């Protein structure tokens, strides 16, 4: 068949792009415009092969093979098929399992069935050499693409390069059309909302650093361990706590003689709205009417439930902040009594437990809240709730806005 197919090893493409643009292969250091990247791959493949594109296969790893937000965005794009392998952690590093085998199987099957005349491989792994040779034996022209290496490092198997029919290097100019390096110290979330408390939730320290700060005293006396080490100083550390600490743990950890009123305020903002809530002097308990707050399931008809699922699959990317906004938008739109909205807004930042639990169960559909580094990913929880409150804030502001004559 006179058409081309692109097989992309996402770990190689994005890892090499991160090395090129950010100086290290961690994909968390880059931001990817997947729409622009897929379009760039399609245009370049059709130009190089002079054949129309049949399909782009995107091979990547994911924890427990659960699609992540980027995979959800990719798999609904035209002419894109996502194939997931496992993502496992070994010796402190993440590694893909089964991706190379899946690429090899797909490559040989496409060539055997004569599904295309040209195959573009975006990979650097020499394990694909047998698949490349098999494809050539079936009369398929193999184009091998590399990502420009950082600092002259060679990031592609020499055997692959020698076996390929054609080769192209995707340079920095090509990569930066769809990929850019993140600013150091930035957060992986949309711009913070007008409420400063939401920004505080997103920028709150991780549990380990919170434990250390709680034991070291007031904020103005604290410093980051890395900063102290850089100046040759020493620092006492609180013994590591296994697992994710509870609000009770955070409240109990303080410097000797520190009164309870000086506990870190982030302990209250970080955690679930009901369960394990740490009450502080002057902070009212959850109002009784919170128990009567309707859940989204109670407000949703069968037709709406189907439409919601359709939107989740085809439109919602799965970013934690976005997930919180989508849930809040549906909840507000279906409220019959807008008084509930005002009551909820007055409870900020505490979400009623029954609504908060439903919100987190909804987020779990998108692969969020999964175990990462043997702990629950609390950063996702902050971003989900921040997105929820951002949408509630917008809706309550709209309700208060005067109507023009």
C-alpha positions as MATLAB code, in Angstrom:
seq = 'XXXXXXXXXXXXXXXXXXXXXXXXXXXXXXXXXXXXXXXXXXXXXXXXXXXXXXXXXXXXXXXXXXXXXXXXXXXXXXXXXXXXXXXXXXXXXXXXXXXXXXXXXXXXXXXXXXXXXXXXXXXXXXXXXXXXXXXXXXXXXXXXXXXXXXXXXXXXXXXXXXXXXXXXXXXXXXXXXXXXXXXXXXXXXXXXXXXXXXXXXXXXXXXXXXXXXXXXXXXXXXXXXXXXXXXXXXXXXXXXXXXXXXXXXXXXXXXXXXXXXXXXXXXXXXXXXXXXXXXXXXXXXXXXXXXXXXXXXXXXXXXXXXXXXXXXXXXXXXXXXXXXXXXXXXXXXXXXXXXXXXXXXXXXXXXXXXXXXXXXXXXXXXXXXXXXXXXXXXXXXXXXXXXXXXXXXXXXXXXXXXXXX';
ca = [
       0.000    0.000    0.000;
       1.350    3.416   -0.957;
       1.050    5.071    2.431;
       3.268    5.679    5.452;
       3.045    4.831    9.135;
       4.900    6.490   12.030;
       5.935    4.510   15.119;
       6.957    6.776   18.018;
       8.821    5.689   21.122;
       7.551    8.495   23.371;
      10.121    7.740   26.060;
      12.924    8.329   23.566;
      11.375   11.318   21.785;
      10.384   13.274   24.889;
      13.332   12.152   27.014;
      15.798   13.256   24.342;
      13.864   16.512   23.875;
      14.089   17.156   27.624;
      17.852   16.516   27.547;
      18.211   18.907   24.626;
      16.076   21.728   26.031;
      16.333   21.332   29.809;
      19.660   19.562   30.281;
      18.262   16.337   31.775;
      16.065   13.528   30.420;
      13.220   14.028   32.909;
       9.970   14.619   31.030;
       8.667   16.631   33.972;
      11.077   19.389   32.894;
       9.265   20.065   29.600;
       5.829   21.126   28.427;
       4.488   19.417   25.304;
       1.857   20.688   22.873;
       0.713   17.262   21.717;
      -1.532   18.636   18.976;
       1.359   20.554   17.426;
       3.716   17.610   17.898;
       1.402   15.136   16.158;
       0.790   17.584   13.326;
       4.530   18.111   12.940;
       5.181   14.369   12.800;
       2.468   13.915   10.194;
       3.661   16.721    7.937;
       7.308   15.661    8.157;
       6.495   12.005    7.474;
       4.361   12.796    4.438;
       7.063   15.130    3.139;
       9.917   12.646    3.610;
       8.118    9.567    2.297;
       5.976   11.328   -0.340;
       3.137    9.097    0.856;
      -0.108    9.951    2.687;
      -0.191    9.065    6.362;
      -2.188    6.036    7.451;
      -1.605    6.257   11.175;
       0.717    7.368   13.982;
       1.344    4.765   16.688;
       2.352    6.327   20.018;
       4.145    3.873   22.326;
       4.617    4.899   25.946;
       4.728    3.548   29.478;
       2.201    4.233   32.253;
       1.859    3.035   35.855;
      -0.237   -0.151   35.766;
      -0.878    0.684   32.093;
      -3.478    3.261   33.185;
      -3.700    6.062   30.572;
      -2.364    9.350   31.884;
      -3.801   12.769   30.875;
      -1.466   13.086   27.895;
      -2.461    9.617   26.660;
      -6.142   10.523   26.913;
      -5.543   13.618   24.788;
      -3.535   11.684   22.211;
      -5.809    8.698   21.781;
      -8.775   10.812   20.627;
      -6.753   12.673   17.996;
      -7.360   11.705   14.363;
      -4.974    9.057   12.975;
      -3.333    8.451   16.380;
      -3.278    5.093   18.185;
      -1.824    4.837   21.698;
      -0.154    1.626   22.873;
       0.838    1.491   26.550;
       3.446   -0.590   28.283;
       4.118   -0.730   32.010;
       6.062    1.921   33.896;
       8.027    0.539   36.833;
      10.423    2.059   39.333;
      13.796    0.467   39.955;
      16.773    1.899   41.859;
      15.024    5.245   42.108;
      14.409    5.558   38.371;
      11.346    4.976   36.199;
      11.700    2.430   33.409;
       9.378    1.327   30.601;
       8.515   -2.354   30.313;
       7.025   -3.923   27.193;
       7.238   -0.837   24.975;
      10.052   -2.141   22.768;
       8.346   -5.520   22.393;
       5.081   -3.834   21.410;
       6.844   -1.682   18.812;
       8.642   -4.722   17.407;
       5.397   -6.687   17.143;
       3.538   -3.804   15.490;
       6.344   -3.135   13.018;
       6.636   -6.741   11.862;
       2.853   -7.213   11.676;
       2.363   -4.078    9.549;
       5.162   -5.130    7.192;
       3.906   -8.732    6.923;
       0.386   -7.550    6.038;
       1.726   -4.955    3.585;
      -0.220   -2.244    5.368;
       2.210    0.431    4.192;
       5.105    1.099    1.869;
       7.115    3.274    4.284;
       7.601    3.173    8.045;
       9.030    6.042   10.080;
      10.652    4.968   13.345;
      11.257    7.581   16.037;
      13.425    5.614   18.449;
      16.989    5.022   19.492;
      16.780    1.526   20.956;
      18.819   -1.164   19.241;
      16.330   -3.829   20.370;
      14.215   -2.840   17.372;
      16.920   -3.938   14.945;
      15.348   -7.391   14.236;
      11.982   -5.752   13.567;
      13.583   -3.246   11.224;
      15.332   -6.015    9.310;
      12.104   -8.029    9.052;
      10.226   -5.000    7.713;
      12.862   -4.462    5.032;
      12.608   -8.098    3.977;
       8.885   -7.553    3.373;
       9.639   -4.664    1.023;
       8.993   -1.771    3.418;
      11.260    1.282    3.305;
      12.381    2.192    6.837;
      13.009    5.828    7.785;
      14.813    6.358   11.096;
      14.430    9.692   12.899;
      16.669   10.881   15.705;
      16.393   13.775   18.133;
      19.332   16.154   18.140;
      21.468   15.122   21.110;
      22.481   17.495   23.878;
      26.181   18.344   24.221;
      27.176   16.033   21.397;
      25.971   12.851   23.158;
      24.950   10.037   20.828;
      21.419    8.923   21.672;
      20.720    6.309   18.993;
      21.903    2.776   18.316;
      24.604    2.695   15.644;
      23.195   -0.602   14.371;
      19.815    1.039   13.775;
      21.455    3.897   11.932;
      23.411    1.472    9.742;
      20.315   -0.602    8.886;
      17.910    2.278    8.114;
      17.072    3.155    4.519;
      16.720    6.859    5.251;
      17.582    8.969    8.267;
      16.565   12.372    9.598;
      17.606   14.342   12.666;
      14.896   16.388   14.385;
      16.867   19.442   15.448;
      16.215   22.030   18.145;
      14.262   24.253   15.757;
      11.890   21.419   14.871;
      11.499   20.259   18.500;
      10.742   23.713   19.903;
       7.708   24.084   17.644;
       5.868   21.774   20.045;
       8.091   21.342   23.121;
       9.502   23.878   25.527;
      11.437   23.718   28.788;
       9.629   24.651   31.988;
      10.849   27.529   34.059;
      12.823   26.418   37.093;
      10.715   26.479   40.191;
       7.462   26.572   38.245;
       4.445   24.450   39.143;
       2.709   21.971   36.899;
      -0.679   23.650   37.009;
      -2.574   26.465   35.305;
      -2.041   30.044   36.539;
      -3.274   30.470   40.124;
      -6.724   31.856   40.762;
      -7.332   35.346   42.165;
      -7.786   33.863   45.641;
      -4.316   33.712   47.215;
      -5.336   30.649   49.224;
      -5.618   28.568   46.047;
      -2.081   29.503   45.075;
      -1.032   28.530   48.599;
      -2.573   25.072   48.172;
      -0.743   24.479   44.897;
       2.582   25.785   46.213;
       2.366   23.963   49.557;
       5.445   21.842   50.342;
       5.377   18.105   49.985;
       4.730   16.020   53.125;
       8.400   15.309   53.832;
       9.403   18.970   53.682;
       6.368   19.929   55.747;
       7.444   17.564   58.492;
      10.921   19.078   58.495;
       9.600   22.634   58.561;
       7.187   21.865   61.381;
      10.051   20.658   63.547;
      12.378   23.524   62.693;
      10.225   26.366   63.942;
       8.741   29.536   62.396;
       9.030   30.129   58.672;
      11.522   32.971   58.986;
      13.922   30.646   60.827;
      13.663   27.806   58.330;
      15.825   27.139   55.299;
      15.853   24.495   52.647;
      18.202   21.553   53.398;
      19.841   21.890   49.975;
      20.634   25.543   50.683;
      22.269   24.646   54.004;
      24.294   21.862   52.387;
      25.467   24.256   49.686;
      26.997   26.495   52.360;
      28.594   23.584   54.150;
      26.154   23.790   57.062;
      24.554   20.975   58.949;
      20.928   20.497   59.764;
      18.998   18.234   62.081;
      16.241   16.309   60.365;
      13.089   14.786   61.783;
      13.141   10.982   61.522;
      11.423    9.834   58.356;
       7.761    8.884   58.742;
       6.669    5.858   56.768;
       3.926    6.531   54.259;
       2.017    9.783   53.898;
       1.642   11.610   57.242;
      -1.822   12.407   58.542;
      -2.945   15.862   59.650;
      -2.597   14.607   63.221;
       1.081   13.811   62.537;
       1.647   17.270   61.109;
      -0.054   18.945   64.055;
       1.948   16.959   66.596;
       5.349   17.723   65.038;
       6.613   21.054   66.291;
       9.681   22.461   67.974;
       9.824   21.940   71.756;
       7.917   24.674   73.540;
       6.069   25.852   70.439;
       2.440   26.552   71.341;
      -0.275   24.810   69.278;
      -1.368   28.116   67.755;
       1.880   28.220   65.753;
       1.315   24.916   63.953;
       1.912   25.184   60.192;
      -1.247   26.481   58.538;
      -0.619   24.309   55.488;
      -1.618   21.247   57.521;
      -5.211   22.356   57.287;
      -5.212   23.220   53.586;
      -3.412   20.112   52.414;
      -5.842   17.396   53.370;
      -9.319   16.045   52.793;
     -12.041   18.392   53.872;
     -13.625   16.215   56.566;
     -11.587   13.157   57.351;
      -8.595   13.989   59.509;
      -9.440   17.694   59.571;
      -7.256   19.623   62.045;
      -9.367   22.231   63.809;
      -7.624   25.338   65.021;
      -8.769   28.059   67.394;
     -11.036   30.471   65.580;
     -11.757   28.077   62.717;
     -15.434   26.987   62.770;
     -16.387   23.343   62.385;
     -18.233   22.180   59.279;
     -21.781   23.607   59.265;
     -24.606   21.099   59.846;
     -26.133   21.900   56.447;
     -23.030   20.451   54.769;
     -24.454   16.982   55.386;
     -27.458   17.866   53.210;
     -25.335   19.171   50.329;
     -26.430   17.219   47.202;
     -23.871   15.123   45.354;
     -23.361   15.262   41.616;
     -24.784   11.737   41.257;
     -28.026   12.876   42.891;
     -28.289   15.799   40.465;
     -27.501   13.814   37.311;
     -30.034   12.086   35.056;
     -29.316    8.954   33.035;
     -29.042   11.032   29.839;
     -26.638   13.456   31.491;
     -24.585   10.575   32.856;
     -24.106    9.229   29.327;
     -23.206   12.703   28.024;
     -20.720   13.175   30.877;
     -18.987    9.919   30.050;
     -18.820   10.875   26.378;
     -17.233   14.205   27.296;
     -14.776   12.519   29.662;
     -13.591   10.165   26.937;
     -13.409   12.608   24.032;
     -12.808   16.064   25.493;
     -11.472   16.087   29.058;
      -7.693   15.739   28.971;
      -7.349   14.583   32.573;
      -5.156   17.350   33.978;
      -5.880   17.453   37.738;
      -6.791   21.151   37.733;
      -9.061   20.647   34.715;
     -10.770   17.636   36.324;
     -11.694   19.718   39.364;
     -13.123   22.444   37.151;
     -15.209   20.013   35.066;
     -16.702   18.389   38.162;
     -17.560   21.770   39.725;
     -19.099   23.056   36.477;
     -21.428   20.070   36.227;
     -22.368   20.278   39.888;
     -23.196   23.996   39.719;
     -25.084   23.758   36.418;
     -27.394   21.086   37.853;
     -28.117   22.690   41.203;
     -31.764   23.548   41.525;
     -31.265   25.556   44.715;
     -28.504   28.106   44.187;
     -28.446   28.634   47.931;
     -26.277   25.519   48.131;
     -23.671   27.299   46.014;
     -23.478   30.233   48.401;
     -23.270   27.882   51.387;
     -20.461   25.932   49.758;
     -18.566   29.109   48.924;
     -18.752   30.198   52.567;
     -17.091   26.908   53.642;
     -13.901   27.569   51.653;
     -11.417   25.852   51.672;
     -13.323   22.958   53.233;
     -15.335   20.835   50.784;
     -18.106   18.756   52.411;
     -16.867   15.207   52.792;
     -19.595   13.629   50.637;
     -18.864   16.027   47.750;
     -15.100   15.829   48.239;
     -15.142   12.027   48.166;
     -17.206   12.020   44.979;
     -14.779   14.528   43.431;
     -11.786   12.307   44.168;
     -13.566    9.187   42.895;
     -14.276   11.043   39.666;
     -10.611   12.055   39.401;
      -9.564    8.424   39.839;
     -11.158    7.611   36.467;
      -8.374    9.597   34.806;
      -5.541    7.713   36.491;
      -5.014   10.461   39.052;
      -4.404    9.767   42.734;
      -2.398    6.691   41.782;
       0.473    5.423   43.908;
       3.695    7.114   42.892;
       6.961    6.462   44.720;
       4.946    4.168   47.018;
       2.849    7.108   48.194;
      -0.414    8.712   47.163;
       0.257   11.641   44.853;
      -0.897   14.483   47.090;
       0.040   17.158   44.542;
      -2.755   15.886   42.300;
      -5.198   16.225   45.188;
      -4.218   19.868   45.708;
      -4.600   20.643   42.019;
      -7.979   18.860   41.791;
      -9.408   20.811   44.702;
      -7.853   24.058   43.485;
      -9.573   23.584   40.116;
     -12.856   22.851   41.897;
     -12.633   26.026   43.988;
     -11.547   28.095   41.015;
     -14.725   27.135   39.149;
     -16.885   27.750   42.234;
     -15.242   31.138   42.675;
     -15.996   32.067   39.056;
     -19.625   30.968   39.402;
     -20.227   32.799   42.666;
     -18.617   35.940   41.222;
     -20.953   35.644   38.243;
     -23.936   35.298   40.538;
     -22.951   38.474   42.385;
     -22.305   40.501   39.240;
     -24.952   43.200   38.657;
     -27.186   42.798   35.637;
     -26.982   45.649   33.135;
     -30.201   47.503   32.283;
];
